[in-house]
Coordinates of C-alpha atoms and ligand atoms in Angstrom, one line a residue:
X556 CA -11.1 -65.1 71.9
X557 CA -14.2 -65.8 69.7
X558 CA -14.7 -64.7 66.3
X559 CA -17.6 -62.7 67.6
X560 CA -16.3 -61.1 70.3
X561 CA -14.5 -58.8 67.8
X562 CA -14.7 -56.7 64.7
X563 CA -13.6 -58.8 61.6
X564 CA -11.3 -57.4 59.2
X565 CA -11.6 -59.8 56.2
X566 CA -9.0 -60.2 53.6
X567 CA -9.1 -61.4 50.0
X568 CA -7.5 -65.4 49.6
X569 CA -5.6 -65.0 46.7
X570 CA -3.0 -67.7 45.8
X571 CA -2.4 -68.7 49.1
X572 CA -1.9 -65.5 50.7
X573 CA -4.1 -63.0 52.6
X574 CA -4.5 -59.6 50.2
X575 CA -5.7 -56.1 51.2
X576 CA -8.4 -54.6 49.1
X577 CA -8.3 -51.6 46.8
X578 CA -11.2 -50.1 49.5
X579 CA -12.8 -51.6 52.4
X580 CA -16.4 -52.1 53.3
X581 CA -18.4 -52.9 56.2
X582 CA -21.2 -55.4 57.1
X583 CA -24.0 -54.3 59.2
X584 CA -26.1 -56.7 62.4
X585 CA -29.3 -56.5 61.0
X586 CA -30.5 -57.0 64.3
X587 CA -28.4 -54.3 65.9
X588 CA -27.6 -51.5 62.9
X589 CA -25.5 -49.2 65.6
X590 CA -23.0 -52.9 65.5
X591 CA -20.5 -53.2 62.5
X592 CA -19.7 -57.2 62.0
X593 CA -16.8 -57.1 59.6
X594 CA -14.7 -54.0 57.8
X595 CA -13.6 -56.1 54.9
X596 CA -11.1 -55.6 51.6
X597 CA -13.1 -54.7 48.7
X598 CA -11.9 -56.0 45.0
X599 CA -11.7 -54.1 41.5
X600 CA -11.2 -55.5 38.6
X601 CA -7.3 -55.9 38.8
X602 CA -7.6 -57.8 41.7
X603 CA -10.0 -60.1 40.8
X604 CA -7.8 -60.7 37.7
X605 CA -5.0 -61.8 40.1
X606 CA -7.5 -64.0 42.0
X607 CA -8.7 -66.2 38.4
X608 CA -5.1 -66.2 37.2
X609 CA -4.1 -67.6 40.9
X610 CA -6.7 -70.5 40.3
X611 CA -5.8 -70.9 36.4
X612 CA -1.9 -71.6 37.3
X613 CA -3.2 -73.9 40.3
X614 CA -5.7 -75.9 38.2
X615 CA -3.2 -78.8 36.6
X616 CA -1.6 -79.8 40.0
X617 CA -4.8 -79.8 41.6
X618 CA -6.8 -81.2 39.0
X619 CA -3.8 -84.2 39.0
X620 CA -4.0 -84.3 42.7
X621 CA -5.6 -88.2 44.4
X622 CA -8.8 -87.7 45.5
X623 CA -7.3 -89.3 48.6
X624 CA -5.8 -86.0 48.8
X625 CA -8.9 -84.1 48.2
X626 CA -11.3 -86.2 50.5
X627 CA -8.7 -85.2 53.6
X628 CA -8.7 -81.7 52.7
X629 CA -13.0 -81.3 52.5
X630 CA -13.1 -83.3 55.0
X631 CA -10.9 -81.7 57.6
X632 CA -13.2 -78.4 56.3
X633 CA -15.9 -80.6 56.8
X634 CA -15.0 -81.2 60.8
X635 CA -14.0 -77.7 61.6
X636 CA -17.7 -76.3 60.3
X637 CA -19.1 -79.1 62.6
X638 CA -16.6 -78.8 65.4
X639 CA -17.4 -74.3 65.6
X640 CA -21.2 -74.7 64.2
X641 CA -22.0 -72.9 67.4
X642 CA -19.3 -70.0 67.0
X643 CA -19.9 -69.8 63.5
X644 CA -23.5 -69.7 64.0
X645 CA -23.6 -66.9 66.1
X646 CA -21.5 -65.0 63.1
X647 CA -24.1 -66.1 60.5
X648 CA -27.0 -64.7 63.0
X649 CA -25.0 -61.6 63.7
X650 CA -24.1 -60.7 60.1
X651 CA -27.7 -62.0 58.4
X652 CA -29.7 -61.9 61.3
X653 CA -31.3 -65.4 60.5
X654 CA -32.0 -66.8 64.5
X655 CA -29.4 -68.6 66.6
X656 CA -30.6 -71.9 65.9
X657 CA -31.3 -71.5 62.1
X658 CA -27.5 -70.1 62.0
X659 CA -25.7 -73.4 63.8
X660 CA -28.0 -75.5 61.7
X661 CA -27.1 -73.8 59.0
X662 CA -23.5 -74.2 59.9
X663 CA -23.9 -78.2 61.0
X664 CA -25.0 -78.3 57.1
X665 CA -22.5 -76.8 55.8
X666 CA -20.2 -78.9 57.3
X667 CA -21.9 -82.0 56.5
X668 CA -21.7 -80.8 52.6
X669 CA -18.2 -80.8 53.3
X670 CA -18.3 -84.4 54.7
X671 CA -20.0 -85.5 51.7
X672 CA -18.2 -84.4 48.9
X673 CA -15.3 -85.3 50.7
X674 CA -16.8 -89.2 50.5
X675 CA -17.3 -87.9 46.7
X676 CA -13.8 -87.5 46.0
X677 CA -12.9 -90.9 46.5
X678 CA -16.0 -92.4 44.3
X679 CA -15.7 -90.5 40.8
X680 CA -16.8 -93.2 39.2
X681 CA -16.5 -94.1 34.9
X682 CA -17.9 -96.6 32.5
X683 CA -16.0 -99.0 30.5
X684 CA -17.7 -100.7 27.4
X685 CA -17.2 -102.9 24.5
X686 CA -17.0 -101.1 21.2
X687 CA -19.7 -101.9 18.4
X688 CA -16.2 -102.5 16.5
X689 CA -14.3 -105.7 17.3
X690 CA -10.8 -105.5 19.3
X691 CA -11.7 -101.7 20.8
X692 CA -12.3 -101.3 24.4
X693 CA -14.4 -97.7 25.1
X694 CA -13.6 -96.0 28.5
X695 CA -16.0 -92.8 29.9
X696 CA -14.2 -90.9 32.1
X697 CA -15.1 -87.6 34.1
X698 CA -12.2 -84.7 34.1
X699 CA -12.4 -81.3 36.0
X700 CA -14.2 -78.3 34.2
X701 CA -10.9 -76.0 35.5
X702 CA -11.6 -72.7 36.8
X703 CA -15.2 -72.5 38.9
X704 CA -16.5 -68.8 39.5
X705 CA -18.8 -69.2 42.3
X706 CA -21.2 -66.1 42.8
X707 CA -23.2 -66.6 46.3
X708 CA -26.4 -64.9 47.6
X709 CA -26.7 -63.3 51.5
X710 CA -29.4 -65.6 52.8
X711 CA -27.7 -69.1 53.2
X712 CA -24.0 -67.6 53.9
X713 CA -22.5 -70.7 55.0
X714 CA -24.8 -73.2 52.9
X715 CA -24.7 -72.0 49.7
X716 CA -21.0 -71.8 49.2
X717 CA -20.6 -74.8 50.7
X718 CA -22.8 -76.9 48.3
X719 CA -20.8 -75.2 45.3
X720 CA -17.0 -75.1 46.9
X721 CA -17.3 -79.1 48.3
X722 CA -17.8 -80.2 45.3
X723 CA -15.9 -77.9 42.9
X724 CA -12.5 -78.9 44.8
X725 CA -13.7 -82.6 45.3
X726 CA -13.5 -83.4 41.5
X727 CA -10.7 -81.5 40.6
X728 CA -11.3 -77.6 39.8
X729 CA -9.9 -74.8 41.3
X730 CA -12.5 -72.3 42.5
X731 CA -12.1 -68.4 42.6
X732 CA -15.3 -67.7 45.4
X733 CA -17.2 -64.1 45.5
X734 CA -19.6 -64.1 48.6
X735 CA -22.3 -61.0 48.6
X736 CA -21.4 -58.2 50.0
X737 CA -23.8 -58.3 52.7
X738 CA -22.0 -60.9 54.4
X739 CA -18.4 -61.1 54.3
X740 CA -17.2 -62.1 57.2
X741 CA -19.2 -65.4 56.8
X742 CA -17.7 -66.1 53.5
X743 CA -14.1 -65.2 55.1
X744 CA -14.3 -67.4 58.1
X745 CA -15.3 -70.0 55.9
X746 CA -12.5 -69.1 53.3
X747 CA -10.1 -69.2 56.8
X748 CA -11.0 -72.8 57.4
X749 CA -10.6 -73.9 53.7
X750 CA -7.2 -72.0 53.6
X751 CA -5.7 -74.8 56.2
X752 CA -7.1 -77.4 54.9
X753 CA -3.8 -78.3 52.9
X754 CA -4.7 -77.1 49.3
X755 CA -2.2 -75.8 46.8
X756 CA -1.7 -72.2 46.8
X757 CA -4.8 -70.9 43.8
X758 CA -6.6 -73.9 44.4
X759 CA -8.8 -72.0 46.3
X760 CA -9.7 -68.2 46.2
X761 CA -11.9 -65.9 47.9
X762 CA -12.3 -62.4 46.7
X763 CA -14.8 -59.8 47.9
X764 CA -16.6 -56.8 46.7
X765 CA -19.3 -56.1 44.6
X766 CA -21.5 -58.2 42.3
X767 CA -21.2 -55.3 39.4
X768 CA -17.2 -55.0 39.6
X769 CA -16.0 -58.9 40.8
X770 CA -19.1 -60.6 39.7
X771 CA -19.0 -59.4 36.5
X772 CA -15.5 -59.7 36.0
X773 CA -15.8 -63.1 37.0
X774 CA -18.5 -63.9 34.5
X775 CA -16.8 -62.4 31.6
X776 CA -13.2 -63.4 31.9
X777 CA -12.2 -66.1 29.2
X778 CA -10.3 -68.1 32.3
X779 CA -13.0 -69.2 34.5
X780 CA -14.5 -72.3 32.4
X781 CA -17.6 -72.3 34.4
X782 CA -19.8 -70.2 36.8
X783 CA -22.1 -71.6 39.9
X784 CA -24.7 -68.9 40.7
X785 CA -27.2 -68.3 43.0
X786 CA -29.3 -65.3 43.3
X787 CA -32.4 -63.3 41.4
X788 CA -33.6 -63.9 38.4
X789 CA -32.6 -60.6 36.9
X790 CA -28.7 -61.1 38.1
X791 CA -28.9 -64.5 37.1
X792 CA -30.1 -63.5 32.8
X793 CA -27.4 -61.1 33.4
X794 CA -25.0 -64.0 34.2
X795 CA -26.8 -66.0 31.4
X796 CA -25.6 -64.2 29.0
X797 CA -22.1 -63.3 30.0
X798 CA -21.6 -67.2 30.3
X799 CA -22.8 -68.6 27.4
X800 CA -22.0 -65.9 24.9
X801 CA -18.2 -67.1 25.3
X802 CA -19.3 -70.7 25.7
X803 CA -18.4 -70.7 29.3
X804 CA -20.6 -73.9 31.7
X805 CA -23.2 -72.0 33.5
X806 CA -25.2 -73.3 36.2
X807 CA -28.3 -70.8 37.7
X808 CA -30.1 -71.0 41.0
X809 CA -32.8 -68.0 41.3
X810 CA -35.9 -67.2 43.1
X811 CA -39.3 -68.9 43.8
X812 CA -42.9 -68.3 44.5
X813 CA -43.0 -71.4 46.2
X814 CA -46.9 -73.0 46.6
X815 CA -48.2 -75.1 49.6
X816 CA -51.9 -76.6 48.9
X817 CA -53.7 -77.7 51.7
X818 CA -56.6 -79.9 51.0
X819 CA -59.5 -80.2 53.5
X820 CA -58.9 -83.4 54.4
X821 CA -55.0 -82.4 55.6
X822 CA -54.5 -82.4 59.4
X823 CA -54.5 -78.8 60.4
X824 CA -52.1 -78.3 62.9
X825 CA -49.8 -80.0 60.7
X826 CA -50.7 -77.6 57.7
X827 CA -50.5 -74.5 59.7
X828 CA -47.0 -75.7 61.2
X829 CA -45.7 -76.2 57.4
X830 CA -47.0 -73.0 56.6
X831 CA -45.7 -71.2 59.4
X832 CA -41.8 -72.9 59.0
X833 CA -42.3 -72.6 55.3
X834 CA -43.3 -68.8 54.5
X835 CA -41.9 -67.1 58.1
X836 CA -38.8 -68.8 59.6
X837 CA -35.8 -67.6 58.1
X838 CA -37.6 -64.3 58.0
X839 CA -39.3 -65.6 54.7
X840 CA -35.8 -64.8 53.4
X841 CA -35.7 -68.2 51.4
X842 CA -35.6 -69.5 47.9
X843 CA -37.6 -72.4 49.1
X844 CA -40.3 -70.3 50.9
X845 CA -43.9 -70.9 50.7
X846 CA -45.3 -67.4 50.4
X847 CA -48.4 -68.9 48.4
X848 CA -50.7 -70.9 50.7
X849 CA -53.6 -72.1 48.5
X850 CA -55.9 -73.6 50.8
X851 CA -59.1 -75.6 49.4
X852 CA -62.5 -73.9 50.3
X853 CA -63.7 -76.1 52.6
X854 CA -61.0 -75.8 55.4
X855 CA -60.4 -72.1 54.0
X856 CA -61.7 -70.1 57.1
X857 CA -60.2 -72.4 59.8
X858 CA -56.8 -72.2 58.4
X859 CA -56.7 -68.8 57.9
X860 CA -57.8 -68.2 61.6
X861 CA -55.4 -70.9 62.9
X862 CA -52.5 -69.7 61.0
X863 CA -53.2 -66.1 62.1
X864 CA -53.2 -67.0 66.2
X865 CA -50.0 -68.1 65.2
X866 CA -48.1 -65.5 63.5
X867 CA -49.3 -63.6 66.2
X868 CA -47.5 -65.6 69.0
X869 CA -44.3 -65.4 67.1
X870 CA -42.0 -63.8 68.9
X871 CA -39.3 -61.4 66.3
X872 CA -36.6 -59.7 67.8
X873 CA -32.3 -60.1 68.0
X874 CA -31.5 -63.1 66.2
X875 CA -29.2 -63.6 68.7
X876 CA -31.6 -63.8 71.7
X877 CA -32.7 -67.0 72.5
X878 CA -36.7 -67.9 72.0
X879 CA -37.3 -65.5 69.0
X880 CA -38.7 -67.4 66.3
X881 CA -38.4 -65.0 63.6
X882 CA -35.5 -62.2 63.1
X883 CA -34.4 -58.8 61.4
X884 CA -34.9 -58.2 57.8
X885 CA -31.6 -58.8 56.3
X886 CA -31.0 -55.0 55.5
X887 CA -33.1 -51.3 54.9
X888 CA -33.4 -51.8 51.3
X889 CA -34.8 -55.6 51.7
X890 CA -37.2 -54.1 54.7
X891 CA -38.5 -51.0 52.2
X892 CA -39.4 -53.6 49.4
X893 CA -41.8 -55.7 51.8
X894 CA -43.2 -52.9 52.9
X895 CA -43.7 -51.1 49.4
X896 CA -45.2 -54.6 48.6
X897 CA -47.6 -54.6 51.8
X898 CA -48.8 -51.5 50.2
X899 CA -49.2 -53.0 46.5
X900 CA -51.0 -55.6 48.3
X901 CA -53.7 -53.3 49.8
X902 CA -53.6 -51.2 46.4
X903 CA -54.5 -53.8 44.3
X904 CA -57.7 -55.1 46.8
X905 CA -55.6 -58.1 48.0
X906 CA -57.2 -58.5 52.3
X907 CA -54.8 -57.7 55.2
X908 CA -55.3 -60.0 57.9
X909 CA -52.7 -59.5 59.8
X910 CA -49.2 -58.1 60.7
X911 CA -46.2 -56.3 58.4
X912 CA -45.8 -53.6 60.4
X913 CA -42.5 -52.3 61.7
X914 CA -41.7 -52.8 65.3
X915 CA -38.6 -51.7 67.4
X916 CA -37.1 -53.8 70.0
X917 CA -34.1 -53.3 72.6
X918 CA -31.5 -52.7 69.6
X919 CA -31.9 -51.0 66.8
X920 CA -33.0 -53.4 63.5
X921 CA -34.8 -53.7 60.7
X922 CA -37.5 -55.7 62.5
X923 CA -40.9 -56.3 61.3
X924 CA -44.0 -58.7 61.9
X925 CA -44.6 -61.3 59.8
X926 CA -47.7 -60.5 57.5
X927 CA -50.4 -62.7 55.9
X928 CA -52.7 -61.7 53.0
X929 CA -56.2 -63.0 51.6
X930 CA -55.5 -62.8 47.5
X931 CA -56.2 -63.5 44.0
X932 CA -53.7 -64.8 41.7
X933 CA -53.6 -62.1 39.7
X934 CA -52.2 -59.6 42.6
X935 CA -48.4 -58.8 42.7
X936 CA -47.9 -59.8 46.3
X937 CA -49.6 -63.5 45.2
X938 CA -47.3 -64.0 41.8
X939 CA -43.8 -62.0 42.3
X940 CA -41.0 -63.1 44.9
X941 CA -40.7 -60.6 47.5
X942 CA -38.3 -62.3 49.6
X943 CA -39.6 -61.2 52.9
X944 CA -42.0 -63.1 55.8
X945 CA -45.1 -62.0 53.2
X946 CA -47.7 -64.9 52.6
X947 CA -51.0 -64.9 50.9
X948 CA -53.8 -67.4 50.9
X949 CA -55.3 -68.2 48.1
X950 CA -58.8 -70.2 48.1
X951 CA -59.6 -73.2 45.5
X952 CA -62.3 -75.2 44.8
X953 CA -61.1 -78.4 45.0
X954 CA -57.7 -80.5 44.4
X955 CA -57.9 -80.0 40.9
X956 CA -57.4 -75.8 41.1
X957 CA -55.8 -75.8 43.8
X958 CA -52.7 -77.8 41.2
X959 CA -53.7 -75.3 38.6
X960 CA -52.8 -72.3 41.0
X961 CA -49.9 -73.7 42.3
X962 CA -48.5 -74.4 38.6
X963 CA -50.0 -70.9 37.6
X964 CA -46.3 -69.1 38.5
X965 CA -43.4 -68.5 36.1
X966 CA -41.3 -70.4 38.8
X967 CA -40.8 -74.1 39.4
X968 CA -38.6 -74.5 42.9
X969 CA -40.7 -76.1 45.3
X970 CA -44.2 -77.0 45.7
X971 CA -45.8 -78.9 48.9
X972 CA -49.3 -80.0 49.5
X973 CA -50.9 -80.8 52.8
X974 CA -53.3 -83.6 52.6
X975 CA -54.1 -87.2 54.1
X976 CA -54.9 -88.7 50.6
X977 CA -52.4 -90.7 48.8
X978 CA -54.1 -90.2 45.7
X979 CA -53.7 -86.6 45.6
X980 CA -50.4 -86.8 47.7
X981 CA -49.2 -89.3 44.4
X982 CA -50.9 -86.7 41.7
X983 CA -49.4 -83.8 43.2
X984 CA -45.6 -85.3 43.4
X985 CA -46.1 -86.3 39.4
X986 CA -47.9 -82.9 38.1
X987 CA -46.2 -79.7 40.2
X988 CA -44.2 -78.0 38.3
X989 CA -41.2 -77.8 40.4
X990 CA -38.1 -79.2 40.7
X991 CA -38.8 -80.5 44.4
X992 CA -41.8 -81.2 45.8
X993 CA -43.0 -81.6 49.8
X994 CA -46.2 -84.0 51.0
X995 CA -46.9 -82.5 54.9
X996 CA -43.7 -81.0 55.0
X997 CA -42.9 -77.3 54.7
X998 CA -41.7 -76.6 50.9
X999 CA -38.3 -74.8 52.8
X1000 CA -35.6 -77.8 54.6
X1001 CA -34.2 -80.2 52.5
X1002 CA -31.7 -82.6 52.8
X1003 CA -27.7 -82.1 52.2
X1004 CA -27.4 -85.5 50.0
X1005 CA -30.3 -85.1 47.6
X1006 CA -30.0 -83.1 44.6
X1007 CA -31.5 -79.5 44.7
X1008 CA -32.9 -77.6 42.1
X1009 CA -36.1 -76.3 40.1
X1010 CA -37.5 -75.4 36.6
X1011 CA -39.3 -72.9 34.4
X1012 CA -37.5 -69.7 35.9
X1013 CA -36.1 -70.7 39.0
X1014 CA -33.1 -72.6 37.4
X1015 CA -30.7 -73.2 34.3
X1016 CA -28.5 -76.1 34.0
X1017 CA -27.6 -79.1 35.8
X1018 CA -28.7 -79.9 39.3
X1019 CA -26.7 -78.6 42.5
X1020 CA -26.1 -81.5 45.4
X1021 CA -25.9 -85.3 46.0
X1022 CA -23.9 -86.8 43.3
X1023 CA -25.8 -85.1 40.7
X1024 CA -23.6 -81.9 41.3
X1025 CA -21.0 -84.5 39.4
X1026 CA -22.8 -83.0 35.8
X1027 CA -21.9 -79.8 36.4
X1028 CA -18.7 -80.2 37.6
X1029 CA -17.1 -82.5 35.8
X1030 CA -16.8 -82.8 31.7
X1031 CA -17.0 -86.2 30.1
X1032 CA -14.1 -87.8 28.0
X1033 CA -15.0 -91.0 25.8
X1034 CA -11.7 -92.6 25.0
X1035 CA -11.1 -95.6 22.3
X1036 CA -8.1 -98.3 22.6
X1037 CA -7.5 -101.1 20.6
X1038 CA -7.2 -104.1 23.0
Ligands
NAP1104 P1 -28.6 -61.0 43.8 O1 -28.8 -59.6 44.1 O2 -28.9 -61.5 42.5 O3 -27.1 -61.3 44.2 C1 -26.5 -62.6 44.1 C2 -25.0 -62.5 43.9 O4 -24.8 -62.0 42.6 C3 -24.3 -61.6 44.9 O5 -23.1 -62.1 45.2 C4 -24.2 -60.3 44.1 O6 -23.2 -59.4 44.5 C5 -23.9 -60.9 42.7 N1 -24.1 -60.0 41.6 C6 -24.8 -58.9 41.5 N2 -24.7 -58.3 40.2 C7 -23.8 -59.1 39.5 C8 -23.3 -59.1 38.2 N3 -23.6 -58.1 37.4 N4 -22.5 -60.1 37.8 C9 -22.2 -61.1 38.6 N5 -22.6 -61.2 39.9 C10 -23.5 -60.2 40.4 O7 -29.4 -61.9 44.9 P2 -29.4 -61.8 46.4 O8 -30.2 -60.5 46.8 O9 -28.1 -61.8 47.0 O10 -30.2 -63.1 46.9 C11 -31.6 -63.1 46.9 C12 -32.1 -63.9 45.7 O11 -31.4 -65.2 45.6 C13 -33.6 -64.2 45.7 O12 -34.2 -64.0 44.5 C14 -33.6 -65.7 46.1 O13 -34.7 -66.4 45.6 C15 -32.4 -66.2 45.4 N6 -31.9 -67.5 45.9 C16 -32.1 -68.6 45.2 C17 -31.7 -69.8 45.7 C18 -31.9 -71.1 44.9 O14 -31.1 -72.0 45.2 N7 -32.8 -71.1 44.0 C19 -31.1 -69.9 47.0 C20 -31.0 -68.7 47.7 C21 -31.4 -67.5 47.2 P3 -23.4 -58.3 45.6 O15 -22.5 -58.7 46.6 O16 -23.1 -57.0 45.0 O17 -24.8 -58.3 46.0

C-alpha cells in the first residue's frame, strides 16, 4: 500500500521512538478541501522539552561518531528520497498542492541534498599552519554547534528541511526538526526515512505543532545552541531576537520581492518563459519568485501582450492531475490575502490586465487564476511579498532604471535580467542587490550544490547550501602545540 492511498497519522520522533501528541491536527489537499491528508500529534511545551533534551543527551556520541558513519546514514536517506520521489511526490502535491511534477522534483532534490552532504561528511576539512612563534604548530579545526532547532516553512516541504537536516547531522549536531503545520505528513515521511537510516536514538527529532507553542519553545530554550529558519520576515525578527538575546547561532531565510528586468534587446519568448516559470509555477508560492517584472519601454507593450496570451493558456486545477501547469493556493487564509491584495492593487490605481479571479474545478480547492498587474513602484502589490501567482510590470526607461527599480525593494533574494548584452548581463550580476542573481533564467530554480541565500531583509547570517552551509554549522577551534 502507498503512503497516499491512506490517511496519515503522523507521530512525534522523539529519542528514537514514535510519541503521541498532547492533541492532534489535520492537514488539508488544497486541491480537494473535502480530503484530509494526515491527522497528526500536536506538541506543547512539555513535549518539545522532551524532544531538545532527547537531542542534548544524543549530541556527544554523535558528534564523536566517523563521518564514515554519517556519510552512510545521509546517504541511505539520500537514496530512499530518490528511490520514492514519485510516491513522495504525489504526498507533497496532495498536502501543498504544488503540481505533480514540481512535487517529485522537489523530492529528486531533496534527495540529492542528502547525497551531498553525505559526500560532505567525509571532507570536513581544517588548516594547519606555522606559528609566528618558533617550535609551535597551529591547527584550525571545525567542531559541531550541538543542538540544531530547525523551523521549516509549507512551500518547499521536502527541500527546505532537507538543505538544513543533511547537513546539520553531516558535521556532527543533533537536530530537534519542527515542520509547519500545514504540512506534516511531508515532514513525517521524511522524518520515517531518516529514523532508519541508523542514527543514535536523539540524534534526530521531529516534533510537530504550532510555530507559537514548539517554535517558540525551540527558540528560547537555553539547549538548542543554534536555530535554522525559514519563513516571513515578521516570524523570522521574532526568532531574531529570541536567538541572539541568549547568544544562541541564528541563521534567517525570509521572503522576497524578487525582480526580473527585461531589456529590449532580450529575446522575448525567452523573457516571457522566465517570467511565466519565475512569478506563476509553484503557484507564485516561492521565496525566489519574480513577482516584479520591470520591462524597459521599448519592448514594454509586446511583453505585456505576450506574457498575458500566456497566463491565459495556463491550465490551474488538482495538482495531482496531470497537464496543469499551475495548482491550488496552499490554504483559505493564503487565497484571502491575494485576493485582498488584488483589491489594494486596483485601490491604489495599479492596471488589471488580467486574471486573479477565483475559479472552481472538479474538487473543491482554493483555486485561482494567475494575475498580472501594470504598476508603479510605489503600489503595495509592486513592493510587499504577497506570496501568491501576483506579478506586476513595471516600465523603465532604460538599463540604468530598470537596476534602480529592481534594487528599489527592502529585499535582496534574487534578481534576474533578460537581455542579449554582455555588458548589461556583467553590470547587472556586479550591482543587484541580491544574494543570487539570474541572466535569461527565471530568478526561481537553483541548484542543490551552490550556496543559497540573499541580503538586506531577506536574510541573517551565514549562507545555507554547498559547502558554505559548513559556517553555520560548524564552530571553529584554533589549537596551539609545541612541536
Ligand atoms: P511563517 O509563518 O513565518 O512560518 C515559518 C515557520 O515558523 C513555521 O514552521 C511556523 O510554524 C513557524 N513559526 C511561527 N511562529 C513562530 C514563533 N513564534 N517561533 C518560532 N517559530 C514560529 O512562514 P510560512 O508562511 O510558513 O512561509 C512563507 C514565508 O516563508 C514567505 O515569506 C516566504 O518568502 C518565506 N520563505 C523563504 C525562503 C528563503 O529561503 N528565503 C524559502 C521559502 C519560504 P506554523 O507551523 O505554526 O506555521
Amino acid at each position: 500500500m502507498k503512503l497516499t492511498d491512506i490517511r496519515l497519522q503522523p507521530r512525534h520522533y522523539i529519542n528514537g521512538a514514535w510519541v503521541n501528541g498532547t492533541t492532534t491536527g489535520i492537514s488539508i489537499n488544497p486541491s480537494n478541501t473535502a480530503e484530509v491528508v494526515a491527522e497528526y500529534a500536536r506538541a506543547d511545551r512539555n513535549q518539545t522539552d522532551d524532544a531538545i533534551g532527547a537531542a542534548a543527551d544524543a549530541l556527544p556520541q554523535w558528534a564523536l561518531s566517523t563521518p564514515q558513519r554519517r556519510a552512510e546514514a545521509l546517504d541511505m536517506v539520500g537514496s530512499e528520497l530518490l528511490a520514492r520521489k514519485e510516491e513522495l511526490g504525489e504526498l507533497l502535491a496532495r498536502e501543498e498542492g504544488k503540481t505533480l511534477p514540481e512535487s517529485i522534483g522537489e523530492v529528486a532534490r531533496a534527495g540529492q541534498l542528502f547525497k551531498f552532504f553525505a559526500g560532505e561528511a567525509i571532507r570536513i576539512q581544517g588548516e594547519t599552519l606555522a606559528s609566528v612563534r618558533p617550535g609551535i604548530q597551529v591547527d584550525i579545526t571545525r567542531e559541531p554547534v550541538g543542538v540544531i532547532g530547525i523551523i521549516a516553512p509549507w512551500n518547499f516541504p521536502f527541500a527546505i528541511p532537507a538543505w538544513k537536516i543533511a547537513p546539520a547531522l553531516a558535521y556532527g549536531n543533533t537536530v530537534v526538526f519542527k515542520p509547519a503545520e500545514l504540512v506534516p505528513a511531508c515532514g513525517w515521511a521524511l522524518a520515517e526515512i531518516i529514523s532508519r537510516s541508523g542514527l543514535p536514538a536523539g540524534a534526530f527529532n521531529l516534533i510537530m505543532g504550532s510555530g507559537r507553542e514548539v517554535g517558540q519553545t525551540l527558540i528560547e530554550h537555553p539547549a538548542v545552541n543554534a536555530v535554522s529558519f525559514t519563513g516571513s520576515v515578521g516570524t523570522g525578527k521574532r526568532v531574531l531576537e529570541a536567538t541572539t538575546s541568549r547568544g544562541a547561532k541564528v541563521q534567517l531565510e525570509m521572503g522576497g520581492k524578487n525582480p526580473l528586468v527585461v531589456l529590449g534587446d532580450a529575446d522575448l519568448d525567452q523573457a516571457v518563459d522566465c517570467a511565466v516559470q519565475g512569478a506563476y509555477f509553484s503557484t507564485g508560492q516561492r521565496c525566489t519568485a519574480s513577482s516584479r517584472l520591470i520591462v524597459t519601454r521599448d519592448i514594454h507593450d509586446a511583453f505585456v501582450v505576450r506574457l498575458r496570451n500566456r497566463l491565459e493558456a495556463l491550465k490551474v486545477g488538482n495538482a495531482l492531475e496531470r497537464g496543469i501547469d499551475m495548482g491550488p493556493v496552499v490554504d483559505q487564509s493564503q487565497l484571502e490575502q491575494n485576493q485582498a491584495y488584488l483589491n489594494i492593487g486596483r485601490e491604489e490605481g495599479a492596471v488589471h490586465v488580467w486574471g486573479g479571479e477565483r475559479v472552481e474545478r472538479a474538487t473543491p480547492g482554493h483555486y485561482m487564476l494567475p494575475a498580472l498587474f501594470l504598476a508603479q513602484p510605489e503600489h503595495r502589490i509592486a513592493s510587499e511579498e504577497i506570496f501568491g501567482p501576483v506579478a506586476c510590470v513595471m516600465e523603465a526607461q532604460n538599463y540604468e532604471h530598470a537596476l534602480a527599480l529592481a534594487n528599489d525593494t527592502p529585499f535582496g533574494l534574487c534578481a534576474g535580467i533578460c537581455t542579449t548584452s554582455l555588458k548589461h548581463a556583467v553590470h547587472f550580476k556586479r550591482h543587484a542587490q541580491a544574494g543570487m542573481t539570474m541572466v535569461n533564467l527565471p530568478t526561481a530554480g537553483v541548484d542543490f550544490h551552490v550556496p543559497f541565500g540573499g541580503r538586506k531583509e531577506s536574510s541573517y547570517g551565514p549562507r545555507e547550501q554547498g559547502r558554505y552551509a559548513a559556517e553555520f554549522y560548524t564552530t571553529v577551534k584554533t589549537s596551539y602545540m609545541l612541536a
